[in-house]
Amino acid sequence: MTVPFVKMHGIGNDFPVFDHLQLGAPTIDQIQDAAMQLCDRRFGIGGDGTISVLPSEKADFAMRMFNPDGSEAEMCGNGIRCFAKYVFDRGLTTKTEISVETLAGIMLLDLTVEDSKVSQVRVDMGEPRLERGQIPMEGSSGQVLHEALKLDGEVLYITGVSMGNPHIVFFPEQATDELILRVGPKLETHPAFPKRTNVHAAQLVGRDELVMKIWERGAGPTLACGTGACAVGVAAHLNGLTGRDVLIHLPGGDLRIQWGINNHVYMTGSAALVYEGTIEL
């Protein structure tokens, strides 16, 4: 079947977006089965995952995301900003405050509109989960805060945060591509993490300002990770490095992360249309 799609990115985290509200749209199972092909940058569209726009009985819309290896992600912070821009710019809603059902729960989004198009999206990402079992990570109960973890002869001091999906953050003196490429795949598949994990190296570069490098579970190195930036903001504050409002520089651009006194994490950033087309499934 010939399937229409829209290619979008959120600060470099890119996705083919599929609209299941259209007549003749593929099933969600068809998208999952084809995720590896669709995300292939040589033989498919290319992307850090697929985004599907679906109806919801609990919220304005529902979102599903599949990683390039075919596994399903509970949530994607950059993906949901693309999702919001898609549904507003395509006229599927006229609301500038929308709710989106995800596997990590219902997300509330505030849309900034300029010239009838969404320019920025602020997402209420909900409350961080900090208990070991919520990440999940093997071991005794309690928070994973600056905890030593042996990895091939070296020791990393990690902090665990779940934003509906698992994240491990560590704070090296220099967050480099070489470091995340070396450490990321080993941490992702470390036996301590029964559902695998996303991995982030974060470097403090100024007052309430960090640079981060990313290894995404099921995708590898990416230019951005919204839930990962939220995890970094929370972990930085828990470790006494920053306040609760931080600017994070990701390889693809910047995100503002605010951990409110209501314990909710808010992420603000942009999303952009790249192109649209069709592909054979």
Short mmCIF file of C-alpha atoms in Angstrom, two decimals:
data_model
loop_
_atom_site.label_atom_id
_atom_site.label_comp_id
_atom_site.label_asym_id
_atom_site.label_seq_id
_atom_site.Cartn_x
_atom_site.Cartn_y
_atom_site.Cartn_z
CA MET A 1 0.00 0.00 0.00
CA THR A 2 1.08 3.59 -0.64
CA VAL A 3 1.27 5.51 2.62
CA PRO A 4 1.57 9.30 3.03
CA PHE A 5 3.92 10.66 5.68
CA VAL A 6 5.33 13.94 6.94
CA LYS A 7 8.98 14.18 7.96
CA MET A 8 9.53 16.39 11.03
CA HIS A 9 12.24 17.12 13.55
CA GLY A 10 12.53 18.51 17.05
CA ILE A 11 16.00 20.11 17.36
CA GLY A 12 17.43 17.40 15.10
CA ASN A 13 15.56 14.41 16.53
CA ASP A 14 13.76 13.39 13.35
CA PHE A 15 10.67 11.31 12.67
CA PRO A 16 8.36 10.24 9.86
CA VAL A 17 4.86 11.05 11.12
CA PHE A 18 1.88 8.88 10.11
CA ASP A 19 -1.69 10.10 10.40
CA HIS A 20 -3.98 7.21 11.35
CA LEU A 21 -7.00 9.51 11.39
CA GLN A 22 -7.05 9.54 7.59
CA LEU A 23 -9.14 7.11 5.55
CA GLY A 24 -7.04 4.26 4.24
CA ALA A 25 -4.29 4.81 6.80
CA PRO A 26 -2.05 1.87 7.73
CA THR A 27 -2.71 0.00 10.95
CA ILE A 28 -0.47 0.62 13.93
CA ASP A 29 0.79 -2.97 13.59
CA GLN A 30 1.86 -2.28 10.01
CA ILE A 31 3.88 0.73 11.14
CA GLN A 32 5.55 -1.24 13.92
CA ASP A 33 6.38 -4.12 11.58
CA ALA A 34 7.90 -1.67 9.08
CA ALA A 35 9.68 0.58 11.63
CA MET A 36 13.16 -0.71 10.82
CA GLN A 37 12.61 -0.15 7.10
CA LEU A 38 10.95 3.24 7.57
CA CYS A 39 13.74 4.57 9.82
CA ASP A 40 16.56 3.28 7.62
CA ARG A 41 18.46 6.30 6.29
CA ARG A 42 19.56 4.57 3.10
CA PHE A 43 16.63 2.36 2.13
CA GLY A 44 13.72 4.11 3.88
CA ILE A 45 12.67 7.58 4.95
CA GLY A 46 15.17 7.81 7.76
CA GLY A 47 14.47 8.78 11.36
CA ASP A 48 15.10 8.28 15.05
CA GLY A 49 11.70 6.62 15.29
CA THR A 50 8.21 6.71 13.82
CA ILE A 51 5.39 8.84 15.23
CA SER A 52 1.74 7.82 14.81
CA VAL A 53 -1.23 10.18 15.26
CA LEU A 54 -4.21 8.26 16.66
CA PRO A 55 -7.63 8.94 18.19
CA SER A 56 -8.04 8.71 21.96
CA GLU A 57 -10.96 8.15 24.31
CA LYS A 58 -9.02 9.72 27.19
CA ALA A 59 -7.40 12.77 25.58
CA ASP A 60 -7.54 14.96 22.48
CA PHE A 61 -5.23 12.57 20.61
CA ALA A 62 -3.05 9.52 21.19
CA MET A 63 0.58 9.09 20.16
CA ARG A 64 2.56 5.90 19.55
CA MET A 65 6.27 5.81 18.77
CA PHE A 66 8.43 2.96 17.46
CA ASN A 67 12.22 2.96 17.62
CA PRO A 68 14.44 2.15 14.63
CA ASP A 69 14.89 -1.39 15.97
CA GLY A 70 11.11 -1.95 16.04
CA SER A 71 10.70 -1.66 19.81
CA GLU A 72 8.12 0.74 21.21
CA ALA A 73 9.05 3.81 23.27
CA GLU A 74 6.77 4.85 26.10
CA MET A 75 7.21 8.54 25.26
CA CYS A 76 9.38 10.92 23.27
CA GLY A 77 9.73 14.55 24.27
CA ASN A 78 10.95 15.82 20.91
CA GLY A 79 8.49 13.57 19.09
CA ILE A 80 5.50 14.91 21.01
CA ARG A 81 6.41 18.49 20.04
CA CYS A 82 6.42 17.39 16.39
CA PHE A 83 3.10 15.65 17.06
CA ALA A 84 1.63 18.90 18.44
CA LYS A 85 2.83 20.94 15.49
CA TYR A 86 1.41 18.38 13.08
CA VAL A 87 -2.10 18.26 14.54
CA PHE A 88 -2.40 22.05 14.81
CA ASP A 89 -0.78 23.03 11.52
CA ARG A 90 -2.84 20.41 9.66
CA GLY A 91 -6.09 21.72 11.13
CA LEU A 92 -6.87 18.65 13.23
CA THR A 93 -7.39 21.00 16.18
CA THR A 94 -7.72 24.73 16.76
CA LYS A 95 -6.85 24.45 20.46
CA THR A 96 -3.56 25.83 21.75
CA GLU A 97 -3.77 23.64 24.85
CA ILE A 98 -4.08 19.96 24.00
CA SER A 99 -3.81 16.61 25.77
CA VAL A 100 -2.05 13.61 24.25
CA GLU A 101 -2.35 10.02 25.46
CA THR A 102 0.97 8.14 25.51
CA LEU A 103 2.16 4.88 27.06
CA ALA A 104 3.76 7.06 29.77
CA GLY A 105 0.44 8.74 30.58
CA ILE A 106 -1.49 11.77 29.34
CA MET A 107 0.72 14.74 28.44
CA LEU A 108 -0.53 18.35 28.49
CA LEU A 109 0.88 20.68 25.83
CA ASP A 110 0.82 24.47 25.46
CA LEU A 111 1.31 25.64 21.87
CA THR A 112 2.82 28.99 20.87
CA VAL A 113 1.38 29.98 17.49
CA GLU A 114 2.90 32.55 15.12
CA ASP A 115 1.45 33.26 11.66
CA SER A 116 -1.02 30.40 12.13
CA LYS A 117 1.79 27.87 12.69
CA VAL A 118 3.18 26.34 15.87
CA SER A 119 6.62 27.76 16.68
CA GLN A 120 7.19 26.49 20.24
CA VAL A 121 5.65 23.79 22.40
CA ARG A 122 5.74 23.62 26.19
CA VAL A 123 5.05 20.12 27.44
CA ASP A 124 4.04 19.13 30.94
CA MET A 125 6.09 15.95 31.11
CA GLY A 126 4.62 14.91 34.44
CA GLU A 127 6.48 13.86 37.56
CA PRO A 128 9.88 12.17 37.45
CA ARG A 129 10.04 8.69 38.92
CA LEU A 130 13.11 8.35 41.08
CA GLU A 131 12.77 5.01 42.87
CA ARG A 132 15.03 2.24 41.59
CA GLY A 133 12.12 -0.04 40.76
CA GLN A 134 10.45 2.70 38.73
CA ILE A 135 13.41 3.19 36.38
CA PRO A 136 13.64 0.09 36.47
CA MET A 137 17.05 -0.95 37.79
CA GLU A 138 18.10 -4.02 39.72
CA GLY A 139 19.11 -3.64 43.36
CA SER A 140 17.79 -2.58 46.73
CA SER A 141 15.02 0.00 47.05
CA GLY A 142 15.66 3.74 47.12
CA GLN A 143 16.87 6.37 44.70
CA VAL A 144 19.77 5.85 42.31
CA LEU A 145 21.69 9.03 43.15
CA HIS A 146 25.39 9.39 42.31
CA GLU A 147 25.67 5.61 42.57
CA ALA A 148 28.85 3.82 41.55
CA LEU A 149 28.45 1.35 38.69
CA LYS A 150 31.33 -0.74 37.39
CA LEU A 151 31.63 -0.85 33.62
CA ASP A 152 34.52 -2.75 32.02
CA GLY A 153 37.06 -1.81 34.65
CA GLU A 154 35.96 1.80 35.18
CA VAL A 155 33.48 3.28 37.62
CA LEU A 156 30.71 5.65 36.57
CA TYR A 157 28.64 7.59 39.08
CA ILE A 158 25.12 7.45 37.77
CA THR A 159 21.74 8.95 38.66
CA GLY A 160 18.56 7.22 37.51
CA VAL A 161 15.40 9.05 36.43
CA SER A 162 12.31 7.70 34.69
CA MET A 163 10.21 10.12 32.66
CA GLY A 164 7.91 7.26 31.71
CA ASN A 165 10.95 5.70 30.05
CA PRO A 166 14.30 4.85 31.68
CA HIS A 167 17.27 7.25 31.79
CA ILE A 168 20.71 7.07 33.34
CA VAL A 169 22.67 10.33 33.71
CA PHE A 170 26.31 10.84 34.63
CA PHE A 171 28.35 14.05 34.86
CA PRO A 172 31.84 13.84 33.34
CA GLU A 173 34.26 16.77 33.19
CA GLN A 174 33.90 16.65 29.39
CA ALA A 175 30.81 15.28 27.66
CA THR A 176 32.17 14.15 24.30
CA ASP A 177 30.95 12.13 21.34
CA GLU A 178 33.72 9.62 21.94
CA LEU A 179 32.62 9.10 25.52
CA ILE A 180 28.94 8.49 24.78
CA LEU A 181 29.77 6.19 21.85
CA ARG A 182 32.02 4.13 24.11
CA VAL A 183 29.84 4.03 27.22
CA GLY A 184 26.32 4.29 25.78
CA PRO A 185 25.84 0.84 24.23
CA LYS A 186 27.37 -0.90 27.24
CA LEU A 187 25.13 0.93 29.71
CA GLU A 188 22.02 0.47 27.56
CA THR A 189 22.35 -3.30 27.71
CA HIS A 190 23.89 -3.59 31.20
CA PRO A 191 22.22 -6.41 33.18
CA ALA A 192 21.25 -3.90 35.88
CA PHE A 193 18.57 -2.55 33.52
CA PRO A 194 15.92 -5.19 32.72
CA LYS A 195 14.23 -2.96 30.11
CA ARG A 196 17.52 -1.48 28.88
CA THR A 197 18.05 2.26 29.36
CA ASN A 198 18.76 5.58 27.68
CA VAL A 199 22.16 7.03 28.57
CA HIS A 200 23.21 10.69 28.90
CA ALA A 201 26.55 12.34 29.60
CA ALA A 202 25.97 15.88 30.92
CA GLN A 203 28.59 18.57 31.47
CA LEU A 204 28.04 21.71 33.52
CA VAL A 205 29.10 24.72 31.39
CA GLY A 206 27.60 27.67 33.26
CA ARG A 207 25.14 28.67 35.91
CA ASP A 208 22.10 26.42 35.35
CA GLU A 209 23.42 25.47 31.92
CA LEU A 210 24.56 22.09 30.65
CA VAL A 211 25.73 20.33 27.51
CA MET A 212 24.55 16.75 27.02
CA LYS A 213 25.41 13.84 24.76
CA ILE A 214 22.85 11.14 24.07
CA TRP A 215 22.66 7.40 23.56
CA GLU A 216 19.02 6.40 23.01
CA ARG A 217 17.73 2.95 23.80
CA GLY A 218 16.95 1.21 20.53
CA ALA A 219 18.33 4.07 18.39
CA GLY A 220 21.94 4.77 19.37
CA PRO A 221 23.47 8.28 19.24
CA THR A 222 20.92 10.97 18.40
CA LEU A 223 20.93 14.76 18.12
CA ALA A 224 18.25 15.25 20.78
CA CYS A 225 16.16 13.48 23.41
CA GLY A 226 13.39 15.41 25.13
CA THR A 227 12.71 12.98 27.96
CA GLY A 228 16.48 12.66 28.34
CA ALA A 229 16.88 16.42 28.71
CA CYS A 230 14.18 16.32 31.41
CA ALA A 231 16.08 13.54 33.18
CA VAL A 232 19.32 15.54 32.97
CA GLY A 233 17.63 18.62 34.46
CA VAL A 234 16.22 16.60 37.35
CA ALA A 235 19.48 14.71 37.94
CA ALA A 236 21.56 17.91 37.87
CA HIS A 237 19.40 19.46 40.58
CA LEU A 238 19.37 16.29 42.68
CA ASN A 239 23.17 16.24 42.55
CA GLY A 240 23.36 19.88 43.69
CA LEU A 241 24.81 21.13 40.41
CA THR A 242 21.98 23.43 39.29
CA GLY A 243 18.70 24.98 40.28
CA ARG A 244 15.34 23.78 39.00
CA ASP A 245 15.31 25.85 35.78
CA VAL A 246 18.06 24.94 33.31
CA LEU A 247 19.05 25.51 29.71
CA ILE A 248 20.36 22.34 28.08
CA HIS A 249 22.42 22.36 24.89
CA LEU A 250 21.83 19.17 22.91
CA PRO A 251 23.69 18.39 19.66
CA GLY A 252 20.63 19.47 17.64
CA GLY A 253 19.63 22.57 19.62
CA ASP A 254 18.48 23.86 22.99
CA LEU A 255 15.71 22.93 25.41
CA ARG A 256 14.51 24.77 28.49
CA ILE A 257 13.77 22.35 31.33
CA GLN A 258 11.91 23.48 34.46
CA TRP A 259 11.23 21.23 37.45
CA GLY A 260 8.33 22.96 39.15
CA ILE A 261 7.55 23.03 42.85
CA ASN A 262 4.49 20.92 41.94
CA ASN A 263 7.04 18.19 41.04
CA HIS A 264 6.11 18.35 37.35
CA VAL A 265 8.83 18.74 34.72
CA TYR A 266 8.19 21.20 31.88
CA MET A 267 10.04 21.09 28.57
CA THR A 268 9.97 23.94 26.05
CA GLY A 269 11.37 23.75 22.53
CA SER A 270 10.67 23.96 18.83
CA ALA A 271 9.52 21.55 16.12
CA ALA A 272 9.81 21.84 12.36
CA LEU A 273 8.42 20.38 9.15
CA VAL A 274 11.10 18.99 6.83
CA TYR A 275 9.11 17.57 3.89
CA GLU A 276 6.21 15.29 3.03
CA GLY A 277 5.83 12.37 0.67
CA THR A 278 4.61 8.79 0.22
CA ILE A 279 6.24 5.40 0.71
CA GLU A 280 5.29 1.82 -0.18
CA LEU A 281 4.69 -0.51 2.75
#
